[in-house]
PDB file of C-alpha atoms in Angstrom:
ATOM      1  CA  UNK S  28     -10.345 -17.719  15.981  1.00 63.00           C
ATOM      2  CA  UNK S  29      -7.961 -15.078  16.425  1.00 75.00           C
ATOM      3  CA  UNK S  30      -9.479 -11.618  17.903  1.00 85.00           C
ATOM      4  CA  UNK S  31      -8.877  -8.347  15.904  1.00 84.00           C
ATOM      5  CA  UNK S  32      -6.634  -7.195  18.535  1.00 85.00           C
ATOM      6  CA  UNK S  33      -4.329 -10.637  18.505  1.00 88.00           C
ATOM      7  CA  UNK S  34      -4.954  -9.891  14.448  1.00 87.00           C
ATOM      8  CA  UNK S  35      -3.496  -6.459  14.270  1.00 89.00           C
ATOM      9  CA  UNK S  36      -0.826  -7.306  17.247  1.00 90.00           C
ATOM     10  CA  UNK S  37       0.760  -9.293  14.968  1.00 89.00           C
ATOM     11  CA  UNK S  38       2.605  -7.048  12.071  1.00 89.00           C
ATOM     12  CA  UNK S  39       2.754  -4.488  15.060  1.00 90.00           C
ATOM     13  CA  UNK S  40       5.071  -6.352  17.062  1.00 93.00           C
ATOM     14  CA  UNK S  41       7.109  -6.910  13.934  1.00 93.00           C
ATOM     15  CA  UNK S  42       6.810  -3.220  13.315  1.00 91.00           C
ATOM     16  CA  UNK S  43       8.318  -2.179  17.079  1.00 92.00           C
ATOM     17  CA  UNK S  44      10.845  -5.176  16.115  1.00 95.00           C
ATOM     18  CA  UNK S  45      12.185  -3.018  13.498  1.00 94.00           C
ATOM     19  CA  UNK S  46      11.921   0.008  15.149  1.00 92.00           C
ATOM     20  CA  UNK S  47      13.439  -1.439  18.315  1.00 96.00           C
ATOM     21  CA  UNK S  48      16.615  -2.713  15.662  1.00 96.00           C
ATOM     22  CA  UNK S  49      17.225   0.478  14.573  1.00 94.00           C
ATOM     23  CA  UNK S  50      17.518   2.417  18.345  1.00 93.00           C
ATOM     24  CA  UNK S  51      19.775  -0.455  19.549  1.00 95.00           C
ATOM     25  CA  UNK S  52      22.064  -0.019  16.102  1.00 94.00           C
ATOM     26  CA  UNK S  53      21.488  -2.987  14.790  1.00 96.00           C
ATOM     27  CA  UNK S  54      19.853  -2.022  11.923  1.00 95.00           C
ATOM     28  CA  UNK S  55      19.880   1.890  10.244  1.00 93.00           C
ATOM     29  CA  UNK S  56      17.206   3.334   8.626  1.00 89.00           C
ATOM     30  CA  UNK S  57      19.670   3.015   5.537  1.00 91.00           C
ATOM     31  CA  UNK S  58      19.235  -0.830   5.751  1.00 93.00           C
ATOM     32  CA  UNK S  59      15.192  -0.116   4.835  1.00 90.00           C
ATOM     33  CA  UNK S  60      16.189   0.660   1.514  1.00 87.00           C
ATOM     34  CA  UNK S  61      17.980  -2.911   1.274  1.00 92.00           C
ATOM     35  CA  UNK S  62      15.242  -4.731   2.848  1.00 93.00           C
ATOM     36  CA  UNK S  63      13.069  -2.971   0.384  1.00 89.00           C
ATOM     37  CA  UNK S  64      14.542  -4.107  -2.788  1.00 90.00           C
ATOM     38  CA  UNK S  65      14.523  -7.599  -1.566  1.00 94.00           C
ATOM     39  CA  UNK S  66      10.887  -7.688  -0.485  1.00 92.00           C
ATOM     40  CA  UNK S  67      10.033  -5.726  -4.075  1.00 89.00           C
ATOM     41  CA  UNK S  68      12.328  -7.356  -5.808  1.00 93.00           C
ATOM     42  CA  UNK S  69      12.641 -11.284  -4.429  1.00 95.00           C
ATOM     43  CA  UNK S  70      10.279 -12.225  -1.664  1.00 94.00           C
ATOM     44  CA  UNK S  71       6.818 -10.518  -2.580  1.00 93.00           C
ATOM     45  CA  UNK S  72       7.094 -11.615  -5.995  1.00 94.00           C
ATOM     46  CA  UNK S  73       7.448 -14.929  -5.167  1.00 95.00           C
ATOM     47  CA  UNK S  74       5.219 -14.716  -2.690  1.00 94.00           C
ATOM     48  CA  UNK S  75       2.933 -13.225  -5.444  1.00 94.00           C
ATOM     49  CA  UNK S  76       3.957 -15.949  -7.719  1.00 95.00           C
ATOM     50  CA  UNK S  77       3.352 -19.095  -5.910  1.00 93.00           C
ATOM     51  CA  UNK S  78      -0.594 -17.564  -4.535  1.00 92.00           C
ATOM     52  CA  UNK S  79      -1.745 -16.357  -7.871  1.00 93.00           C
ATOM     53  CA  UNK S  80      -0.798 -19.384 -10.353  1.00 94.00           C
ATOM     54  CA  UNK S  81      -2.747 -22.296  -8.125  1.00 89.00           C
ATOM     55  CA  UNK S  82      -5.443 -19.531  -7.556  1.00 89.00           C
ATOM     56  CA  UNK S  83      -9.133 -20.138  -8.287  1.00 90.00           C
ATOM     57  CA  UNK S  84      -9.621 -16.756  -9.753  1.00 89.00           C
ATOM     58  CA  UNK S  85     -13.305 -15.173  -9.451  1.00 90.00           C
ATOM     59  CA  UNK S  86     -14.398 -12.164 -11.980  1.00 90.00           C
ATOM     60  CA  UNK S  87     -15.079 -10.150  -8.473  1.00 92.00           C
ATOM     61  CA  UNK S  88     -10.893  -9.728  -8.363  1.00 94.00           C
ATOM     62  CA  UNK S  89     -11.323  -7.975 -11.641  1.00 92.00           C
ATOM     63  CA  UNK S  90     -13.026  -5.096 -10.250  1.00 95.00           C
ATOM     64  CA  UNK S  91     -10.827  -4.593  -7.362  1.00 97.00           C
ATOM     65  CA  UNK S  92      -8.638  -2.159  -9.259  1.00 96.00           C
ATOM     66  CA  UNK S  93     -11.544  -0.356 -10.749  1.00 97.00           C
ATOM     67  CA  UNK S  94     -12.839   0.182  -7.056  1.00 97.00           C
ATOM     68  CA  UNK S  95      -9.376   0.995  -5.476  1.00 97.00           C
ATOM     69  CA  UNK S  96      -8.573   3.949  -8.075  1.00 97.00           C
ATOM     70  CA  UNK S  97     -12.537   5.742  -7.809  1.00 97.00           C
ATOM     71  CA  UNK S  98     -11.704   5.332  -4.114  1.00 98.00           C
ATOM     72  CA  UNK S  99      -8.033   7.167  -4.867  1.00 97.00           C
ATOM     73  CA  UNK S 100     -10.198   9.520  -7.499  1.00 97.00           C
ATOM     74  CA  UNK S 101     -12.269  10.463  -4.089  1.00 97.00           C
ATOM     75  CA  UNK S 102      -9.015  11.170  -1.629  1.00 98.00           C
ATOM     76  CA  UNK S 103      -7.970  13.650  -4.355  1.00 97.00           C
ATOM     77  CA  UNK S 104     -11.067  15.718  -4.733  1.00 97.00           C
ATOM     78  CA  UNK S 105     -11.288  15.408  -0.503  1.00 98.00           C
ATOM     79  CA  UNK S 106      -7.914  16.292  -0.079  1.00 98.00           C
ATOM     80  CA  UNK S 107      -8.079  19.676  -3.098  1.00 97.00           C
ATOM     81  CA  UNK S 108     -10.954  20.625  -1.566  1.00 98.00           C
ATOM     82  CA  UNK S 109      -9.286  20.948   2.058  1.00 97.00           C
ATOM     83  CA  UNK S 110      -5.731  22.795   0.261  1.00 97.00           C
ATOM     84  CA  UNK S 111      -8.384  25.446  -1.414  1.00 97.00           C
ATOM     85  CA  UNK S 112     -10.148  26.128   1.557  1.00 96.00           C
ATOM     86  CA  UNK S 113      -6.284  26.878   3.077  1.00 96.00           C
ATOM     87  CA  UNK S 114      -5.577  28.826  -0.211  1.00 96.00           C
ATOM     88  CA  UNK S 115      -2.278  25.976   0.159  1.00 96.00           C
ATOM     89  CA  UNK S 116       0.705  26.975  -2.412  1.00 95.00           C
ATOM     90  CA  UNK S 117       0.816  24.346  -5.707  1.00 95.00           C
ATOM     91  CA  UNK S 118       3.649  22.593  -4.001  1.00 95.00           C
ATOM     92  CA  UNK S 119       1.601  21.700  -0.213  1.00 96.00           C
ATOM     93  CA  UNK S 120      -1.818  20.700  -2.599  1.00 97.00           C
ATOM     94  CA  UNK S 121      -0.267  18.583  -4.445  1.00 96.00           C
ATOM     95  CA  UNK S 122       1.645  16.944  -1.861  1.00 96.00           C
ATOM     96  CA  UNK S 123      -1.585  16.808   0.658  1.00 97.00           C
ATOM     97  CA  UNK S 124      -3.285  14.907  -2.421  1.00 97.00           C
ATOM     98  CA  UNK S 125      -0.531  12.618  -3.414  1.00 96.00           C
ATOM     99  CA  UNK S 126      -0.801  11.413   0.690  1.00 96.00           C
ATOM    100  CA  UNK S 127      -4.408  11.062   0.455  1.00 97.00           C
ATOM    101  CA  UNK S 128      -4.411   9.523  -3.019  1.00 96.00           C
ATOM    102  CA  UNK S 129      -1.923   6.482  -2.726  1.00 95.00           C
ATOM    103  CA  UNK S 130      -3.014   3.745  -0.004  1.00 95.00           C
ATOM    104  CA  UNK S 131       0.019   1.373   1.236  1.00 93.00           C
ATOM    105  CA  UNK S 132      -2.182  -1.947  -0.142  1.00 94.00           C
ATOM    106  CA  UNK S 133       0.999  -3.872  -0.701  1.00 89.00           C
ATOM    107  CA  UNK S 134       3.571  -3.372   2.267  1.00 85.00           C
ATOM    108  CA  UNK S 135       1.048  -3.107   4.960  1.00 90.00           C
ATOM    109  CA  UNK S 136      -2.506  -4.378   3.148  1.00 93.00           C
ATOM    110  CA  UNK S 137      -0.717  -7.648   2.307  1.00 92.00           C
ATOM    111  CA  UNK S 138       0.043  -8.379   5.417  1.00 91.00           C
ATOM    112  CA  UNK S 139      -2.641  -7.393   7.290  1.00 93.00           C
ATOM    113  CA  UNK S 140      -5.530  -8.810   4.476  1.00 94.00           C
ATOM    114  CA  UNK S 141      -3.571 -12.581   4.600  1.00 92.00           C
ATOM    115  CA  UNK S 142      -3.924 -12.305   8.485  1.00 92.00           C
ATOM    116  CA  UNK S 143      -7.290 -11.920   8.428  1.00 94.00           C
ATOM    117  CA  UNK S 144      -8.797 -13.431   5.315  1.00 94.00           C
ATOM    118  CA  UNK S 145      -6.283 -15.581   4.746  1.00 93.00           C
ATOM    119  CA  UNK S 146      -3.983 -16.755   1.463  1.00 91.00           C
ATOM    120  CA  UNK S 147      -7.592 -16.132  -0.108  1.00 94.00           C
ATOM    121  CA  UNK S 148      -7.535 -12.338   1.290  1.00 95.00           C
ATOM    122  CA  UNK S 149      -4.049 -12.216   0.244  1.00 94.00           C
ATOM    123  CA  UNK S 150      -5.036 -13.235  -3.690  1.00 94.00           C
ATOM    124  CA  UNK S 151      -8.124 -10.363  -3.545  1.00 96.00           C
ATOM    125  CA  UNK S 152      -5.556  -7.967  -2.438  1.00 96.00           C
ATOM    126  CA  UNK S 153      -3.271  -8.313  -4.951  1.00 95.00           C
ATOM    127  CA  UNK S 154      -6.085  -7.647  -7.510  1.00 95.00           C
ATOM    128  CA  UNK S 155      -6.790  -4.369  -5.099  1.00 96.00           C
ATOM    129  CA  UNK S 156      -3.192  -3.531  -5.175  1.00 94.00           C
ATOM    130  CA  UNK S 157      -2.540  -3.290  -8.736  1.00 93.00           C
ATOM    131  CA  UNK S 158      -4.215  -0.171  -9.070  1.00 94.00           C
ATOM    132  CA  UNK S 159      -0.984   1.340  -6.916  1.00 90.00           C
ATOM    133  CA  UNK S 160       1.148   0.905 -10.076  1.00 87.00           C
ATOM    134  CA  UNK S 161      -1.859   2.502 -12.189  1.00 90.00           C
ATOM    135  CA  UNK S 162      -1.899   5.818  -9.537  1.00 92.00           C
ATOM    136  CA  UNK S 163       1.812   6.024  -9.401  1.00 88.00           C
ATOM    137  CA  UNK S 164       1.940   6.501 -12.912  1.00 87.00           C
ATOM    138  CA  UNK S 165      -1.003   8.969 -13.192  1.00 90.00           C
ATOM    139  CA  UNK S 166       0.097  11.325 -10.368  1.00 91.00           C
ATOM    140  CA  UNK S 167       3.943  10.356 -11.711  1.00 87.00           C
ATOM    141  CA  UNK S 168       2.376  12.352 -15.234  1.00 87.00           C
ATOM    142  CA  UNK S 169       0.412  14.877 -13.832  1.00 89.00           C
ATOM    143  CA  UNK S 170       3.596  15.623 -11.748  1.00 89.00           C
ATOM    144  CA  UNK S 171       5.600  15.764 -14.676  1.00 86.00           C
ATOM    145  CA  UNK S 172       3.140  18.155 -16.125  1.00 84.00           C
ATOM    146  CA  UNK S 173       3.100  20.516 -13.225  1.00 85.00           C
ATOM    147  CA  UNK S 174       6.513  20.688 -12.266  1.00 83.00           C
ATOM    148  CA  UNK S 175       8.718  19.092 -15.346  1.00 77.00           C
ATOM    149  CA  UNK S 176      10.667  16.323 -15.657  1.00 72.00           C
ATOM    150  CA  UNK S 177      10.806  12.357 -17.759  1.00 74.00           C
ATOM    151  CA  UNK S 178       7.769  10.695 -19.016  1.00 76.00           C
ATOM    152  CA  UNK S 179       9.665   8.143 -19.872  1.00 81.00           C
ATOM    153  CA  UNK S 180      11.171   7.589 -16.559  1.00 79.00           C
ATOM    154  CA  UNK S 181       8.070   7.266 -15.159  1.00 79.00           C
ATOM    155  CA  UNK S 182       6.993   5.236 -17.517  1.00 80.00           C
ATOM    156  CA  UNK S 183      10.159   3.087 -16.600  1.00 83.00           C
ATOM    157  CA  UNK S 184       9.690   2.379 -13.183  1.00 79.00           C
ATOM    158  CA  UNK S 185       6.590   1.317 -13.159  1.00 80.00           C
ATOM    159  CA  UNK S 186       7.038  -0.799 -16.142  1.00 84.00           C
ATOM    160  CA  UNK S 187      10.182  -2.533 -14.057  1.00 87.00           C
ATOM    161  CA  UNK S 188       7.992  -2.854 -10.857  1.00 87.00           C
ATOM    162  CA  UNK S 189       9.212  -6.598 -10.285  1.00 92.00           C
ATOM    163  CA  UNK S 190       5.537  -7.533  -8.012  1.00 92.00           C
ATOM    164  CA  UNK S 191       4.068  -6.348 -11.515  1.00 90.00           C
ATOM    165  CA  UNK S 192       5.211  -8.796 -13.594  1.00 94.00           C
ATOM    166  CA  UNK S 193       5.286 -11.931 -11.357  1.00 94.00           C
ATOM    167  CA  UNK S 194       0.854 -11.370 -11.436  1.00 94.00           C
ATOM    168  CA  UNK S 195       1.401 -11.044 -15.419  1.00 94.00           C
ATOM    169  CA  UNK S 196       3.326 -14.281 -15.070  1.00 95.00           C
ATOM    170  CA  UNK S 197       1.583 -16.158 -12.483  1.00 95.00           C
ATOM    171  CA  UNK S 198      -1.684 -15.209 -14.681  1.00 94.00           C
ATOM    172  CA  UNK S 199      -0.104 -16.832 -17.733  1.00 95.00           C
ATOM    173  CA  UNK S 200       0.749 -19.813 -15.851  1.00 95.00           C
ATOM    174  CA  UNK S 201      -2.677 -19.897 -13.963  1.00 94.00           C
ATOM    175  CA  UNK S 202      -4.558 -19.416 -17.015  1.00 92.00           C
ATOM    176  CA  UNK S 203      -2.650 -22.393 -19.464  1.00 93.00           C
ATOM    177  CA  UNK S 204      -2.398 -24.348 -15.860  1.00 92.00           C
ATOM    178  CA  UNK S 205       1.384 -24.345 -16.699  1.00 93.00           C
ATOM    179  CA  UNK S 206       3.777 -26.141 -14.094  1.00 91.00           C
ATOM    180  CA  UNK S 207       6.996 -25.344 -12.900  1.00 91.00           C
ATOM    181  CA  UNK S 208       8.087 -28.497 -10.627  1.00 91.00           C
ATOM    182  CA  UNK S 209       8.829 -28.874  -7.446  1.00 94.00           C
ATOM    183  CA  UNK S 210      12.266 -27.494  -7.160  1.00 96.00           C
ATOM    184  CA  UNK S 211      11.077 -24.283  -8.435  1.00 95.00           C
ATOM    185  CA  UNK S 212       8.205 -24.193  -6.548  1.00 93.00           C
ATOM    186  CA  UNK S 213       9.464 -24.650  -2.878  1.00 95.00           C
ATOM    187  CA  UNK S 214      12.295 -22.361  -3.897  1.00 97.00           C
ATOM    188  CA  UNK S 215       9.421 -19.459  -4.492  1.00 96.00           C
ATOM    189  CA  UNK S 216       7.767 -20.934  -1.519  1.00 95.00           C
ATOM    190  CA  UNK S 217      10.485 -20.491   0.995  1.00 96.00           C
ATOM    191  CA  UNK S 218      11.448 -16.869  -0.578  1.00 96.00           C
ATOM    192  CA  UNK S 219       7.631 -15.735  -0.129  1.00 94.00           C
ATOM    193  CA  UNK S 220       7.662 -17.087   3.674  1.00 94.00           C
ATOM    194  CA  UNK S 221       9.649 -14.018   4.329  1.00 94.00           C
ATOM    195  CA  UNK S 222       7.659 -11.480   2.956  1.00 92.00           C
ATOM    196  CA  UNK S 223       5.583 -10.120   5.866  1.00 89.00           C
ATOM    197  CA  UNK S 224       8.218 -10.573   8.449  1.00 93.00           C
ATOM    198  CA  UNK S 225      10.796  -8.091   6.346  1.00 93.00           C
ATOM    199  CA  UNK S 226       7.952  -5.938   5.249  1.00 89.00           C
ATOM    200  CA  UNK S 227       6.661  -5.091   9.119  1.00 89.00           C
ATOM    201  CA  UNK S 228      10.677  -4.814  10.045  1.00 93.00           C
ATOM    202  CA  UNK S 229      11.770  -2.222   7.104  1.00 91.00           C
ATOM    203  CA  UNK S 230       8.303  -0.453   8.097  1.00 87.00           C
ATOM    204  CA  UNK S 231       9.817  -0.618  11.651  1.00 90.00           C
ATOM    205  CA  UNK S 232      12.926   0.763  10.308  1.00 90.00           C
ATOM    206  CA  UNK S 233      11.207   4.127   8.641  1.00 84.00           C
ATOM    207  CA  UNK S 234       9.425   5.222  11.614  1.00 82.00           C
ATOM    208  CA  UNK S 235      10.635   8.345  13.259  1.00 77.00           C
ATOM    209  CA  UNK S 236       8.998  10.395  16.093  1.00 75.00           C
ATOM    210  CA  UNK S 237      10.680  13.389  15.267  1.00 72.00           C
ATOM    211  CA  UNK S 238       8.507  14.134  12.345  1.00 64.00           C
ATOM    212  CA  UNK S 239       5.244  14.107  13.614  1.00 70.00           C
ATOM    213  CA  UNK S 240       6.331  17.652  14.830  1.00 69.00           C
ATOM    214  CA  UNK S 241       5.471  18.610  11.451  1.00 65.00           C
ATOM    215  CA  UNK S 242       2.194  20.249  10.722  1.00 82.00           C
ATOM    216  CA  UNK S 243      -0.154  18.303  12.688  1.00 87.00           C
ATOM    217  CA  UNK S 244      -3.480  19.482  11.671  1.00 91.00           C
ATOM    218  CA  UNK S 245      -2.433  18.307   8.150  1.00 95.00           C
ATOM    219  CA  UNK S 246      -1.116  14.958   9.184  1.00 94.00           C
ATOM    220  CA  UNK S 247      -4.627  14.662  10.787  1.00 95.00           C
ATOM    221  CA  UNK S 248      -6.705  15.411   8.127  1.00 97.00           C
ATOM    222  CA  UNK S 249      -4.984  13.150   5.551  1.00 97.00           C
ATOM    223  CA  UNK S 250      -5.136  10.195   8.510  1.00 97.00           C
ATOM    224  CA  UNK S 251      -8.949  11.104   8.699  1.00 97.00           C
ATOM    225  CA  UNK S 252      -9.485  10.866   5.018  1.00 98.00           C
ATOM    226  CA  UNK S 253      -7.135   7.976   4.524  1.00 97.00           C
ATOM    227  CA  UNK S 254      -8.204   5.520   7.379  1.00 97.00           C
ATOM    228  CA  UNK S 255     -11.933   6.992   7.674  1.00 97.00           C
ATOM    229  CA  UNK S 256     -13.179   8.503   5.086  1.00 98.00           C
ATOM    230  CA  UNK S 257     -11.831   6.256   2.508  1.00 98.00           C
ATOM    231  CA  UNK S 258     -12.867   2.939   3.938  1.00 98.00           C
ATOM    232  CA  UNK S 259     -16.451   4.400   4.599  1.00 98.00           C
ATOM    233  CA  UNK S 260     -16.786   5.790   0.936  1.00 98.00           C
ATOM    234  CA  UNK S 261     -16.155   2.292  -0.409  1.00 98.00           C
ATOM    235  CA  UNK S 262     -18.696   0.626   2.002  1.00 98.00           C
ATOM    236  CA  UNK S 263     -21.363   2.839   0.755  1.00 98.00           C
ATOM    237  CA  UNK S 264     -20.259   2.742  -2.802  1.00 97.00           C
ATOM    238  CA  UNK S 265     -19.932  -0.849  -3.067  1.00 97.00           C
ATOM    239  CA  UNK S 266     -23.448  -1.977  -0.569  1.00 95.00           C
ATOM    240  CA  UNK S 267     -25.023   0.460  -3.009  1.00 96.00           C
ATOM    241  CA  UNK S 268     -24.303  -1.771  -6.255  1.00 95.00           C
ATOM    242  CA  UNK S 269     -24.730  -4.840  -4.594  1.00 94.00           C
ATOM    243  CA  UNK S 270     -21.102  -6.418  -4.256  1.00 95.00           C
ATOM    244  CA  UNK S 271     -21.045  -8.901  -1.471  1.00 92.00           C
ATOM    245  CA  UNK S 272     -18.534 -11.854  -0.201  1.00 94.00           C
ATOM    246  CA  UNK S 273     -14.384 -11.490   0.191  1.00 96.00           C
ATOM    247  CA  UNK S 274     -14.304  -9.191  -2.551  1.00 96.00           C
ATOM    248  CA  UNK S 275     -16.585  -6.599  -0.705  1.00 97.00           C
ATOM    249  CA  UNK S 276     -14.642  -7.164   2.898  1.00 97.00           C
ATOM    250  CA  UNK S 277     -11.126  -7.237   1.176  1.00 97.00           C
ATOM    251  CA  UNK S 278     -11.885  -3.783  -0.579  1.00 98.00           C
ATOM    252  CA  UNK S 279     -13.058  -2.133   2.728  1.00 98.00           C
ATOM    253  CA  UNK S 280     -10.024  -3.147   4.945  1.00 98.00           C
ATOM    254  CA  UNK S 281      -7.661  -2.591   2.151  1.00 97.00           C
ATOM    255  CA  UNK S 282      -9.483   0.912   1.454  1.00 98.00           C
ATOM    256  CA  UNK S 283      -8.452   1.744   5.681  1.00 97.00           C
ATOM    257  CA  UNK S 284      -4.781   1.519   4.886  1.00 97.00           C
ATOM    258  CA  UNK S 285      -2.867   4.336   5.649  1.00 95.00           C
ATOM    259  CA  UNK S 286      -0.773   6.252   2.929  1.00 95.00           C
ATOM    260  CA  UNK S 287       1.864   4.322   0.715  1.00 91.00           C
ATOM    261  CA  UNK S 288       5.520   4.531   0.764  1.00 83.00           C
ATOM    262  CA  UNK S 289       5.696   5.496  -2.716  1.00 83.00           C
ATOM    263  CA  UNK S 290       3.852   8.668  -2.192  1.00 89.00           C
ATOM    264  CA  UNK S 291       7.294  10.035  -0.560  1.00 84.00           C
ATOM    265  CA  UNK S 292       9.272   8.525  -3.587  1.00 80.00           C
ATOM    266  CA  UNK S 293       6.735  10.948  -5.441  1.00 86.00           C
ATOM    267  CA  UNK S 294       7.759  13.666  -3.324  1.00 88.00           C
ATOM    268  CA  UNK S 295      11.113  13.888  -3.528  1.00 82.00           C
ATOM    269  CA  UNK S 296      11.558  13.401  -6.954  1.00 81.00           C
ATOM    270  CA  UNK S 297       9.468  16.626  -7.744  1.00 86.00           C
ATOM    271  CA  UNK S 298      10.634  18.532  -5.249  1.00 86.00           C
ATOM    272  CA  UNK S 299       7.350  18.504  -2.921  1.00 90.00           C
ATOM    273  CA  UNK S 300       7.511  18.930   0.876  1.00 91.00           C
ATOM    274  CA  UNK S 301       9.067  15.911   1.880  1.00 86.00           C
ATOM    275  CA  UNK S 302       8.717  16.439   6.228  1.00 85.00           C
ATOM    276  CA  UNK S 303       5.016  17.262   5.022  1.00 90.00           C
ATOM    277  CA  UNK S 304       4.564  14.015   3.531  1.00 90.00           C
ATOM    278  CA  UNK S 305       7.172  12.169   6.251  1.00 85.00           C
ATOM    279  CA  UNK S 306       5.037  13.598   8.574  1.00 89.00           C
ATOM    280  CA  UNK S 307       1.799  12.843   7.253  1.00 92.00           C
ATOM    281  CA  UNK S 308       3.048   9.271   6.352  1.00 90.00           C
ATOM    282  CA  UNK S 309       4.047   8.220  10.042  1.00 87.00           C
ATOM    283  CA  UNK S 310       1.065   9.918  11.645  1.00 91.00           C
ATOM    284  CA  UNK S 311      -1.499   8.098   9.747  1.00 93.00           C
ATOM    285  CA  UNK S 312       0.539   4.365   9.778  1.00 90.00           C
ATOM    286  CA  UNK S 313       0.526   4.728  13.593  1.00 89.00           C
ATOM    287  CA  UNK S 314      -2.996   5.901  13.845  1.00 94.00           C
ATOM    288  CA  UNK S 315      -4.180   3.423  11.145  1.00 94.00           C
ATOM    289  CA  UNK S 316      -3.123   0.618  13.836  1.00 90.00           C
ATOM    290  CA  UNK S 317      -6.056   1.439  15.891  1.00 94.00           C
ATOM    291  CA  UNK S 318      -8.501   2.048  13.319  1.00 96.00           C
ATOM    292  CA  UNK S 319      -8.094  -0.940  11.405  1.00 95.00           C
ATOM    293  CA  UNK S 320      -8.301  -3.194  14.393  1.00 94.00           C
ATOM    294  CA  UNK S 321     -12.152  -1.334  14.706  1.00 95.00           C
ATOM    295  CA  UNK S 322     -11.971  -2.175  10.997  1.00 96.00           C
ATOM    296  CA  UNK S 323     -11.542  -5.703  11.247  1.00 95.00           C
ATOM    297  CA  UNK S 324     -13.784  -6.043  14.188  1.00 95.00           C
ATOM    298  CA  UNK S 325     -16.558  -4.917  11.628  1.00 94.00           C
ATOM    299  CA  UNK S 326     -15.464  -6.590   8.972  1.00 94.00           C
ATOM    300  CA  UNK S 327     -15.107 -10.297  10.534  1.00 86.00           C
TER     301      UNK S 327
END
């Protein structure tokens, strides 16, 4: 059996691959936004697809959700209660709780959850992830609220959030047992296979040195809530009502992840301090290397 180490050495090599890429001019960070659409749009679905409509599905997934947005519920109060103390403007709170809120369960917890639970690690996580569209669209409102703009737009990504609609499917199809043959299905099969390869590569591709200058202490904080804090919380929360097997370990590594892509997506389109949250993003994806290796060394 692999080690944590060998586990989490894995998507980081991937991860230096893409960042390696990019300094040679191979790849630009502009490229990421490519990759991107064809993981979110093609691969991950499939991927998705394939997993979740041969799945033996237990009523512990259910809850995953339910557990992943207290856990995001908790990162906001942490993360308000740090701004106040600072006597932060609107625009640095909110932005300090959007990065605490939103945990990167897809791009990096997929990954990281198949290599070391498995393709049955992989299946709880995507119950876990699905409360990322159900935060986006919260904070996307509140957002709106607080600093105007489109309901409806935010209503309209998430509702076109590709991943989304390939569980809805593969549930329909895993429910009625429905098959699709074997054209279709190797198809799907070979598109998933390069899921975590492009996801660790476009993460790769993203990372940039130069803003970890920006505000430290912040980009510390939200890494200790995000990758400590966070994790922790769920442990206690979910050894205090009693929920045990995959479901229990899944939640707790996927609860460790460091802050989600999305939450800069968030940030620019309200006009929230975007080197703030680049900052914060990249310091807490690095730093969440080492502590989910110590993660997975408790977990396994």
């Amino acid at each position: 059996m692999a080690t944590p180490l060998e586990i989490i050495l894995v998507p980081t090599l991937m991860i230096v691959l893409g960042y390696s890429l990019k300094r040679h001019d191979i790849l630009k960070v502009q490229d990421s936004v490519t990759l991107t659409k064809i993981v979110l749009d093609v691969t991950l679905p499939s991927l998705i697809f394939v997993n979740l409509s041969r799945a033996n599905i237990s009523s512990d997934m259910l809850f995953l959700p339910f557990f992943a947005l207290i856990i995001s519920m908790v990162c906001i109060i942490l993360a308000y209660l740090f701004c106040k103390f600072r006597n932060y403007s609107k625009i640095k709170t909110w932005t300090i709780m959007i990065a605490c809120a939103m945990m990167n369960t897809g791009f990096l917890g997929f990954p990281i959850s198949m290599g070391v639970f498995g393709n049955d690690g992989f299946l709880h996580a995507i119950f876990f992830d699905l409360e990322t569209t159900v935060i986006f669209v919260i904070l996307g409102m509140l957002l709106v609220s607080v600093f105007g703009g489109n309901r409806r737009e935010v209503l309209k990504q998430s509702v076109s959030f590709v991943p989304l609609w390939a569980v809805i499917f593969a549930l329909v199809f895993n429910v009625f047992n429905l098959q699709y043959g074997y054209v279709l299905e190797n198809s799907l099969n070979y598109l998933g296979q390069a899921t975590i390869p492009l996801i660790m590569i476009t993460l790769g591709l993203r990372l940039d040195f130069n803003e970890i200058r920006h505000s430290l202490s912040d980009s510390l904080f939200v890494s200790f809530v995000r990758l400590i804090v966070a994790p922790v919380v769920m442990f206690l929360m979910l050894g205090f009502i009693g929920f045990g097997g995959l479901s229990f370990k899944v939640a707790v590594l996927e609860a460790g992840m460091s802050t989600a892509m999305n939450a800069l997506v968030l940030s620019i389109n309200y006009g929230l301090d975007t080197k703030l949250m680049s900052s914060m993003i990249f310091t807490n994806t690095v730093l969440g290397l080492f502590t989910l290796t110590a993660l997975i060394s408790f977990l396994i």
